Amino acid sequence: MSYYRDTYVEVNLNHIAQNIHQLKERLVSSKKIYAVVKADAYGHGDIQVAEAALEAGAEGLAVAILDEALKLREAGVTAPLLVMGWIRPEDAALAAVHDIAVTVFQREWLDQAGEQALERPLRIHLKLDTGMGRIGVRSEAELDEILPYIDERPNFQLEALFTHFATADEADTTYLEEQQRRFDELFAHFEGKWQENVEIHTSNSAASMRFPEKTAHFVRFGISMYGLYPSQDVKRERPIDLQPAMSLHSQLIHVKQLEAGEAVSYGATYKAQETEWIGTVPIGYADGWTRKLQGMDVLVDGKRHPIVGRICMDQLMIRLDQEYPIGTKVTLIGKQEDQEISADDIASRLDTINYEVPCMIGSRVPRVYVKDGRIVDVKNAL
Ligand SMILES: Cc1ncc(COP(=O)(O)O)c(C=O)c1O
């Protein structure tokens, strides 16, 4: 639980719970939420977020790769688990024994998986590619090959059908409707018995918040569980008042005065214009605070201060408006008084999407979990 550096991510577990509660209120009560906790819960910490999400009412968890699902099972998570990406067919038995549902969309895959002695039936979610163009069954002909094959084998249990939307976060819903129409066409191709016994899940954060009435049996709730809007269009619509769960903080570890013309950092590219206070902050590109963030602000004393000079591997320098004591709090993502630097601000500076921002913060930065104003856990990767 202990760590010995001054830079940390704070994850507010109450905010994760609030975001789930708000979506629950928007969905019809019989609909379920699968919390998407892949990629170490979008950088927030998989086990802690999984537990918080289940406690807040999520019915299941979704990850991208088998290793992530196995880690959750090893941690004692007993909730339904789905791997949304491809797994190797030779690992089907491992998934089955741990009661992990897997994503299937290839007949050859079933052939190879079927060669193994499965101790328990393998729970299958059949992926339909309705326009994302990534993975999934695209045609009725493929379904004609796959469905009877599953039907003949008691070790394969078709549990759900799903698809993924490519544009659910865009104001223009034409392509989304096209994907929905394609899903309905493929679904109509299933025989009655399949249609009655399988569950359906199509919605990500954007679709579930914007079109709750279109939700099938459950939704896969990712980015917005963490309190971020999937796009600026959805942020403008604001179907739910989301609370960001992650903030990033550090401290001043050195403060000094430079005279005009004196330089800061590698390349000596920044030179003080006049007598300036410069603070050093112990976070760098090895922590995910990439060199492209040079010039971005941080918050100190409720005010914005720019990063000056090149960002180093473990440290960066900021120009201060006055002298501050060592140990003064520095906020890189989050609020100080009436100022805020959001993951969206960092994303727009980096010309990317907010999804990438929590994911880019390295495992060397401890995650501190706060609930009801108290620290309840710490995840320290080192
Ligand atoms: C198949 C699938 N479903 C759901 C999600 C969650 O999407 P979001 O984070 O936009 O809610 C993802 C994330 O990329 C995904 O790949």
Short mmCIF file of C-alpha atoms and ligand atoms in Angstrom, two decimals:
data_model
loop_
_atom_site.label_atom_id
_atom_site.label_comp_id
_atom_site.label_asym_id
_atom_site.label_seq_id
_atom_site.Cartn_x
_atom_site.Cartn_y
_atom_site.Cartn_z
CA MET A 1 0.00 0.00 0.00
CA SER A 2 2.97 2.35 0.38
CA TYR A 3 4.75 4.35 -2.29
CA TYR A 4 7.59 6.82 -2.16
CA ARG A 5 7.00 9.37 -4.87
CA ASP A 6 5.04 12.58 -5.04
CA THR A 7 3.05 11.94 -8.20
CA TYR A 8 -0.19 9.98 -8.09
CA VAL A 9 -3.48 9.40 -9.86
CA GLU A 10 -6.55 9.80 -7.70
CA VAL A 11 -9.55 7.66 -8.65
CA ASN A 12 -12.82 8.74 -7.11
CA LEU A 13 -14.86 5.55 -6.67
CA ASN A 14 -17.99 7.53 -5.72
CA HIS A 15 -17.92 9.13 -9.16
CA ILE A 16 -17.73 5.74 -10.87
CA ALA A 17 -20.74 4.62 -8.82
CA GLN A 18 -22.65 7.84 -9.61
CA ASN A 19 -22.05 7.45 -13.35
CA ILE A 20 -23.39 3.89 -13.21
CA HIS A 21 -26.39 4.91 -11.10
CA GLN A 22 -27.27 7.67 -13.56
CA LEU A 23 -27.17 5.29 -16.52
CA LYS A 24 -29.29 2.77 -14.56
CA GLU A 25 -31.90 5.45 -14.07
CA ARG A 26 -31.92 6.18 -17.80
CA LEU A 27 -32.31 2.54 -18.85
CA VAL A 28 -35.42 0.40 -18.43
CA SER A 29 -34.96 -1.48 -15.15
CA SER A 30 -34.63 -4.92 -16.73
CA LYS A 31 -31.58 -3.84 -18.76
CA LYS A 32 -28.14 -4.78 -17.51
CA ILE A 33 -24.81 -2.98 -17.50
CA TYR A 34 -21.52 -4.66 -18.31
CA ALA A 35 -18.72 -2.40 -17.05
CA VAL A 36 -15.89 -2.28 -19.57
CA VAL A 37 -12.66 -2.67 -17.58
CA LYS A 38 -10.22 -3.53 -20.37
CA ALA A 39 -6.79 -1.88 -20.54
CA ASP A 40 -6.53 -1.81 -16.75
CA ALA A 41 -9.94 -0.14 -16.61
CA TYR A 42 -8.88 2.57 -19.07
CA GLY A 43 -5.84 3.20 -16.86
CA HIS A 44 -7.86 3.52 -13.62
CA GLY A 45 -7.00 0.06 -12.21
CA ASP A 46 -8.91 -3.08 -13.19
CA ILE A 47 -9.60 -4.87 -9.90
CA GLN A 48 -10.57 -1.76 -7.92
CA VAL A 49 -12.84 -0.45 -10.69
CA ALA A 50 -14.39 -3.88 -11.29
CA GLU A 51 -15.26 -4.19 -7.61
CA ALA A 52 -16.63 -0.64 -7.43
CA ALA A 53 -18.69 -1.11 -10.60
CA LEU A 54 -20.23 -4.39 -9.38
CA GLU A 55 -20.98 -2.84 -6.00
CA ALA A 56 -22.69 0.07 -7.82
CA GLY A 57 -24.99 -2.33 -9.66
CA ALA A 58 -23.16 -3.43 -12.83
CA GLU A 59 -24.16 -7.01 -13.63
CA GLY A 60 -21.05 -8.08 -15.56
CA LEU A 61 -17.62 -7.05 -16.79
CA ALA A 62 -16.11 -6.86 -20.27
CA VAL A 63 -12.43 -6.91 -21.21
CA ALA A 64 -10.47 -7.08 -24.47
CA ILE A 65 -8.13 -10.03 -23.94
CA LEU A 66 -8.17 -13.34 -22.07
CA ASP A 67 -5.30 -12.36 -19.76
CA GLU A 68 -7.41 -9.49 -18.41
CA ALA A 69 -10.32 -11.81 -17.67
CA LEU A 70 -8.08 -14.39 -15.98
CA LYS A 71 -6.58 -11.67 -13.78
CA LEU A 72 -10.06 -10.71 -12.59
CA ARG A 73 -10.94 -14.33 -11.83
CA GLU A 74 -7.64 -14.76 -9.93
CA ALA A 75 -8.58 -11.71 -7.85
CA GLY A 76 -11.76 -13.52 -6.85
CA VAL A 77 -14.23 -11.77 -9.15
CA THR A 78 -17.16 -14.16 -9.71
CA ALA A 79 -19.38 -11.90 -11.88
CA PRO A 80 -20.09 -12.76 -15.54
CA LEU A 81 -17.03 -11.95 -17.66
CA LEU A 82 -16.82 -11.39 -21.40
CA VAL A 83 -13.69 -11.16 -23.55
CA MET A 84 -14.72 -8.88 -26.43
CA GLY A 85 -11.66 -9.54 -28.61
CA TRP A 86 -10.30 -12.64 -30.33
CA ILE A 87 -8.75 -15.33 -28.20
CA ARG A 88 -6.61 -18.20 -29.52
CA PRO A 89 -8.73 -21.31 -30.17
CA GLU A 90 -6.23 -23.38 -28.17
CA ASP A 91 -7.13 -21.27 -25.11
CA ALA A 92 -10.85 -22.13 -25.32
CA ALA A 93 -10.55 -24.78 -22.60
CA LEU A 94 -8.90 -22.28 -20.27
CA ALA A 95 -11.69 -19.78 -20.83
CA ALA A 96 -14.33 -22.47 -20.29
CA VAL A 97 -12.86 -23.74 -17.05
CA HIS A 98 -12.85 -20.19 -15.65
CA ASP A 99 -16.40 -19.59 -16.89
CA ILE A 100 -15.29 -16.72 -19.14
CA ALA A 101 -17.50 -15.95 -22.15
CA VAL A 102 -15.57 -15.50 -25.40
CA THR A 103 -16.19 -13.70 -28.66
CA VAL A 104 -16.49 -15.94 -31.72
CA PHE A 105 -16.95 -15.10 -35.40
CA GLN A 106 -14.99 -17.70 -37.40
CA ARG A 107 -15.99 -21.24 -38.37
CA GLU A 108 -12.30 -22.37 -38.40
CA TRP A 109 -11.97 -21.09 -34.85
CA LEU A 110 -14.82 -23.33 -33.73
CA ASP A 111 -13.19 -26.27 -35.51
CA GLN A 112 -9.95 -25.78 -33.63
CA ALA A 113 -11.56 -25.00 -30.29
CA GLY A 114 -13.79 -28.07 -30.72
CA GLU A 115 -10.73 -30.32 -30.86
CA GLN A 116 -10.07 -29.66 -27.21
CA ALA A 117 -11.58 -31.53 -24.32
CA LEU A 118 -13.66 -28.83 -22.65
CA GLU A 119 -14.35 -29.49 -18.99
CA ARG A 120 -17.29 -27.11 -19.05
CA PRO A 121 -19.38 -25.73 -21.93
CA LEU A 122 -17.78 -22.74 -23.59
CA ARG A 123 -19.96 -19.61 -23.35
CA ILE A 124 -20.00 -17.96 -26.76
CA HIS A 125 -20.93 -14.41 -27.74
CA LEU A 126 -21.23 -14.32 -31.52
CA LYS A 127 -19.94 -11.06 -32.96
CA LEU A 128 -21.69 -9.55 -35.96
CA ASP A 129 -19.82 -7.00 -38.05
CA THR A 130 -22.54 -4.58 -39.08
CA GLY A 131 -20.23 -1.82 -40.25
CA MET A 132 -17.33 -1.42 -37.85
CA GLY A 133 -15.17 -3.48 -40.21
CA ARG A 134 -13.02 -4.88 -37.40
CA ILE A 135 -14.11 -8.36 -36.31
CA GLY A 136 -17.36 -10.25 -36.74
CA VAL A 137 -19.58 -12.29 -39.04
CA ARG A 138 -20.62 -10.16 -42.01
CA SER A 139 -22.94 -12.36 -44.05
CA GLU A 140 -25.92 -14.72 -43.85
CA ALA A 141 -23.78 -17.36 -45.58
CA GLU A 142 -21.26 -17.29 -42.74
CA LEU A 143 -24.09 -17.63 -40.22
CA ASP A 144 -25.37 -20.67 -42.13
CA GLU A 145 -22.02 -22.34 -41.55
CA ILE A 146 -21.53 -21.34 -37.94
CA LEU A 147 -24.96 -21.77 -36.35
CA PRO A 148 -25.59 -25.47 -37.15
CA TYR A 149 -22.01 -26.20 -36.13
CA ILE A 150 -22.60 -24.70 -32.67
CA ASP A 151 -26.00 -26.41 -32.47
CA GLU A 152 -24.47 -29.86 -32.93
CA ARG A 153 -22.00 -29.48 -30.10
CA PRO A 154 -23.28 -29.45 -26.51
CA ASN A 155 -19.91 -28.05 -25.41
CA PHE A 156 -20.62 -24.82 -27.24
CA GLN A 157 -23.25 -22.67 -25.62
CA LEU A 158 -24.41 -19.69 -27.66
CA GLU A 159 -25.20 -17.14 -25.01
CA ALA A 160 -25.35 -13.82 -26.85
CA LEU A 161 -25.15 -11.96 -30.12
CA PHE A 162 -23.52 -8.59 -30.35
CA THR A 163 -22.19 -5.84 -32.54
CA HIS A 164 -20.22 -2.64 -32.09
CA PHE A 165 -21.18 0.78 -33.45
CA ALA A 166 -18.63 2.91 -35.27
CA THR A 167 -20.39 6.30 -35.04
CA ALA A 168 -22.74 6.17 -32.02
CA ASP A 169 -21.02 9.29 -30.65
CA GLU A 170 -21.74 11.45 -33.71
CA ALA A 171 -24.64 13.90 -34.00
CA ASP A 172 -25.51 12.49 -37.44
CA THR A 173 -27.15 9.10 -36.80
CA THR A 174 -27.38 7.91 -40.42
CA TYR A 175 -24.57 5.34 -40.20
CA LEU A 176 -25.71 4.18 -36.77
CA GLU A 177 -29.17 3.49 -38.16
CA GLU A 178 -27.58 1.65 -41.07
CA GLN A 179 -25.69 -0.60 -38.63
CA GLN A 180 -28.85 -1.20 -36.60
CA ARG A 181 -30.71 -2.14 -39.79
CA ARG A 182 -27.94 -4.58 -40.76
CA PHE A 183 -28.04 -6.10 -37.28
CA ASP A 184 -31.79 -6.62 -37.56
CA GLU A 185 -31.36 -8.27 -40.97
CA LEU A 186 -28.74 -10.70 -39.69
CA PHE A 187 -30.83 -11.41 -36.60
CA ALA A 188 -33.87 -12.16 -38.74
CA HIS A 189 -31.80 -14.87 -40.38
CA PHE A 190 -31.62 -16.80 -37.11
CA GLU A 191 -34.17 -19.50 -36.52
CA GLY A 192 -36.81 -19.02 -33.85
CA LYS A 193 -35.09 -21.09 -31.19
CA TRP A 194 -31.89 -19.07 -31.44
CA GLN A 195 -33.78 -15.81 -31.32
CA GLU A 196 -35.51 -16.74 -28.09
CA ASN A 197 -32.52 -18.04 -26.20
CA VAL A 198 -29.77 -15.57 -26.92
CA GLU A 199 -29.14 -12.22 -25.31
CA ILE A 200 -28.29 -9.18 -27.40
CA HIS A 201 -25.93 -6.34 -26.65
CA THR A 202 -25.11 -3.55 -29.07
CA SER A 203 -24.66 -0.30 -27.14
CA ASN A 204 -21.44 1.33 -25.95
CA SER A 205 -21.44 4.45 -23.73
CA ALA A 206 -22.63 6.79 -26.47
CA ALA A 207 -25.50 4.60 -27.67
CA SER A 208 -26.64 3.64 -24.17
CA MET A 209 -26.76 7.22 -22.91
CA ARG A 210 -28.23 8.78 -26.07
CA PHE A 211 -30.69 6.08 -27.11
CA PRO A 212 -31.62 4.15 -23.95
CA GLU A 213 -34.84 2.94 -25.62
CA LYS A 214 -32.74 1.06 -28.22
CA THR A 215 -30.89 -0.95 -25.55
CA ALA A 216 -31.23 -4.69 -25.98
CA HIS A 217 -30.49 -7.00 -23.02
CA PHE A 218 -27.41 -5.19 -21.82
CA VAL A 219 -24.98 -2.38 -22.61
CA ARG A 220 -21.19 -2.27 -22.57
CA PHE A 221 -20.43 0.86 -20.57
CA GLY A 222 -16.85 2.06 -20.94
CA ILE A 223 -15.58 5.64 -21.20
CA SER A 224 -18.59 7.27 -19.54
CA MET A 225 -18.41 5.03 -16.49
CA TYR A 226 -15.09 6.86 -15.96
CA GLY A 227 -16.92 10.17 -16.28
CA LEU A 228 -15.80 11.22 -19.76
CA TYR A 229 -18.05 11.95 -22.74
CA PRO A 230 -17.36 9.78 -25.81
CA SER A 231 -17.20 12.86 -28.07
CA GLN A 232 -17.77 16.60 -28.12
CA ASP A 233 -21.16 15.98 -29.79
CA VAL A 234 -22.30 13.85 -26.82
CA LYS A 235 -20.78 16.34 -24.40
CA ARG A 236 -22.92 19.08 -25.95
CA GLU A 237 -26.04 16.87 -25.74
CA ARG A 238 -25.16 15.92 -22.13
CA PRO A 239 -27.66 13.07 -21.70
CA ILE A 240 -26.11 12.40 -18.27
CA ASP A 241 -24.17 14.75 -16.01
CA LEU A 242 -20.98 12.68 -15.80
CA GLN A 243 -18.41 13.00 -13.02
CA PRO A 244 -14.77 12.38 -14.06
CA ALA A 245 -13.23 9.71 -11.83
CA MET A 246 -9.56 10.39 -12.51
CA SER A 247 -7.36 13.29 -11.49
CA LEU A 248 -3.54 13.52 -11.57
CA HIS A 249 -1.44 15.34 -9.02
CA SER A 250 2.15 15.96 -8.02
CA GLN A 251 4.15 18.43 -5.94
CA LEU A 252 6.85 21.01 -6.35
CA ILE A 253 10.11 19.33 -5.37
CA HIS A 254 12.41 22.26 -6.21
CA VAL A 255 11.84 26.01 -6.68
CA LYS A 256 14.45 28.48 -7.88
CA GLN A 257 14.84 31.85 -9.51
CA LEU A 258 16.37 32.23 -12.98
CA GLU A 259 17.79 35.45 -14.36
CA ALA A 260 16.86 36.67 -17.85
CA GLY A 261 18.62 34.53 -20.48
CA GLU A 262 19.18 31.50 -18.22
CA ALA A 263 17.93 28.24 -19.74
CA VAL A 264 15.72 25.29 -18.74
CA SER A 265 15.98 21.59 -19.72
CA TYR A 266 17.49 19.59 -22.62
CA GLY A 267 18.48 21.59 -25.65
CA ALA A 268 18.36 24.75 -23.53
CA THR A 269 15.39 25.74 -25.72
CA TYR A 270 13.56 27.77 -23.07
CA LYS A 271 15.27 30.93 -21.81
CA ALA A 272 13.87 33.13 -19.05
CA GLN A 273 12.67 36.45 -20.46
CA GLU A 274 13.18 38.21 -17.13
CA THR A 275 13.77 37.15 -13.56
CA GLU A 276 11.44 34.12 -13.23
CA TRP A 277 10.45 31.55 -10.63
CA ILE A 278 10.83 28.01 -11.99
CA GLY A 279 9.43 24.92 -10.25
CA THR A 280 10.40 21.31 -10.86
CA VAL A 281 7.66 18.61 -10.86
CA PRO A 282 8.55 14.89 -10.64
CA ILE A 283 6.59 13.55 -13.62
CA GLY A 284 7.86 12.97 -17.14
CA TYR A 285 7.33 11.13 -20.37
CA ALA A 286 8.13 7.78 -18.73
CA ASP A 287 4.98 8.38 -16.69
CA GLY A 288 3.02 9.08 -19.88
CA TRP A 289 3.31 12.88 -19.69
CA THR A 290 4.56 13.03 -23.24
CA ARG A 291 6.97 15.68 -24.57
CA LYS A 292 4.16 17.07 -26.74
CA LEU A 293 2.63 18.51 -23.55
CA GLN A 294 5.38 21.15 -23.38
CA GLY A 295 3.56 24.50 -23.13
CA MET A 296 0.43 22.95 -21.53
CA ASP A 297 -0.64 24.39 -18.18
CA VAL A 298 -0.71 22.77 -14.75
CA LEU A 299 -2.53 24.14 -11.69
CA VAL A 300 -0.69 25.51 -8.67
CA ASP A 301 -2.40 27.57 -5.98
CA GLY A 302 -5.63 27.57 -8.02
CA LYS A 303 -3.88 29.22 -10.99
CA ARG A 304 -2.55 28.07 -14.37
CA HIS A 305 1.21 27.82 -14.87
CA PRO A 306 2.86 26.66 -18.13
CA ILE A 307 5.28 23.76 -18.59
CA VAL A 308 8.49 25.34 -19.91
CA GLY A 309 11.40 23.67 -21.70
CA ARG A 310 11.45 20.06 -22.83
CA ILE A 311 9.70 17.47 -20.70
CA CYS A 312 12.30 14.98 -19.38
CA MET A 313 11.81 11.27 -18.71
CA ASP A 314 11.00 11.74 -15.02
CA GLN A 315 10.67 15.48 -14.43
CA LEU A 316 9.36 18.68 -15.95
CA MET A 317 9.68 22.37 -15.16
CA ILE A 318 6.97 25.01 -14.86
CA ARG A 319 7.07 28.79 -14.75
CA LEU A 320 5.57 30.05 -11.51
CA ASP A 321 4.00 33.44 -10.88
CA GLN A 322 5.79 33.69 -7.52
CA GLU A 323 7.85 31.64 -5.11
CA TYR A 324 6.04 28.62 -3.60
CA PRO A 325 7.27 26.23 -0.91
CA ILE A 326 8.51 22.76 -1.77
CA GLY A 327 5.60 20.36 -1.36
CA THR A 328 3.02 22.71 -2.94
CA LYS A 329 0.39 20.66 -4.77
CA VAL A 330 0.53 20.58 -8.58
CA THR A 331 -2.55 19.33 -10.46
CA LEU A 332 -2.07 18.09 -14.01
CA ILE A 333 -5.61 16.74 -14.51
CA GLY A 334 -8.39 17.91 -12.22
CA LYS A 335 -9.56 20.95 -10.29
CA GLN A 336 -8.00 23.54 -8.03
CA GLU A 337 -10.43 26.19 -6.77
CA ASP A 338 -12.32 27.49 -9.84
CA GLN A 339 -9.77 26.22 -12.36
CA GLU A 340 -9.91 22.87 -14.12
CA ILE A 341 -7.68 20.99 -16.55
CA SER A 342 -9.74 18.14 -17.95
CA ALA A 343 -8.79 14.97 -19.83
CA ASP A 344 -10.56 16.64 -22.76
CA ASP A 345 -8.16 19.61 -22.54
CA ILE A 346 -5.15 17.27 -22.60
CA ALA A 347 -6.67 15.29 -25.49
CA SER A 348 -7.29 18.38 -27.58
CA ARG A 349 -3.72 19.60 -26.94
CA LEU A 350 -2.44 16.21 -28.12
CA ASP A 351 -4.85 16.11 -31.05
CA THR A 352 -6.38 12.85 -29.84
CA ILE A 353 -9.48 11.61 -27.96
CA ASN A 354 -9.98 11.64 -24.20
CA TYR A 355 -9.95 7.79 -24.14
CA GLU A 356 -6.20 7.94 -24.70
CA VAL A 357 -5.47 10.26 -21.78
CA PRO A 358 -6.13 7.97 -18.76
CA CYS A 359 -4.65 5.04 -20.72
CA MET A 360 -1.39 6.88 -21.35
CA ILE A 361 -0.56 7.49 -17.68
CA GLY A 362 2.09 4.91 -16.94
CA SER A 363 1.99 2.10 -14.44
CA ARG A 364 4.83 3.80 -12.53
CA VAL A 365 2.26 6.31 -11.24
CA PRO A 366 0.41 4.88 -8.21
CA ARG A 367 -3.39 4.90 -8.29
CA VAL A 368 -4.96 6.09 -5.04
CA TYR A 369 -8.63 5.17 -4.55
CA VAL A 370 -10.87 7.58 -2.69
CA LYS A 371 -14.35 6.82 -1.41
CA ASP A 372 -16.47 9.08 0.78
CA GLY A 373 -13.49 11.41 1.11
CA ARG A 374 -11.14 8.71 2.44
CA ILE A 375 -8.31 6.74 0.82
CA VAL A 376 -9.55 3.15 0.70
CA ASP A 377 -6.86 1.48 -1.45
CA VAL A 378 -3.64 2.12 -3.37
CA LYS A 379 -2.42 0.33 -6.46
CA ASN A 380 1.31 0.63 -6.82
CA ALA A 381 2.67 -1.18 -9.85
CA LEU A 382 6.31 -1.18 -8.77
C1 LIG B 1 -16.53 -4.04 -28.41
C2 LIG B 1 -16.55 -2.87 -27.48
N1 LIG B 1 -17.65 -2.63 -26.77
C3 LIG B 1 -17.74 -1.58 -25.92
C4 LIG B 1 -16.68 -0.72 -25.75
C5 LIG B 1 -16.84 0.45 -24.82
O1 LIG B 1 -16.94 1.64 -25.55
P1 LIG B 1 -17.07 3.03 -24.79
O2 LIG B 1 -15.80 3.18 -24.01
O3 LIG B 1 -17.18 4.02 -25.87
O4 LIG B 1 -18.25 2.92 -23.92
C6 LIG B 1 -15.52 -0.91 -26.48
C7 LIG B 1 -14.42 0.02 -26.34
O5 LIG B 1 -13.64 0.31 -27.19
C8 LIG B 1 -15.44 -2.03 -27.39
O6 LIG B 1 -14.35 -2.27 -28.11
#
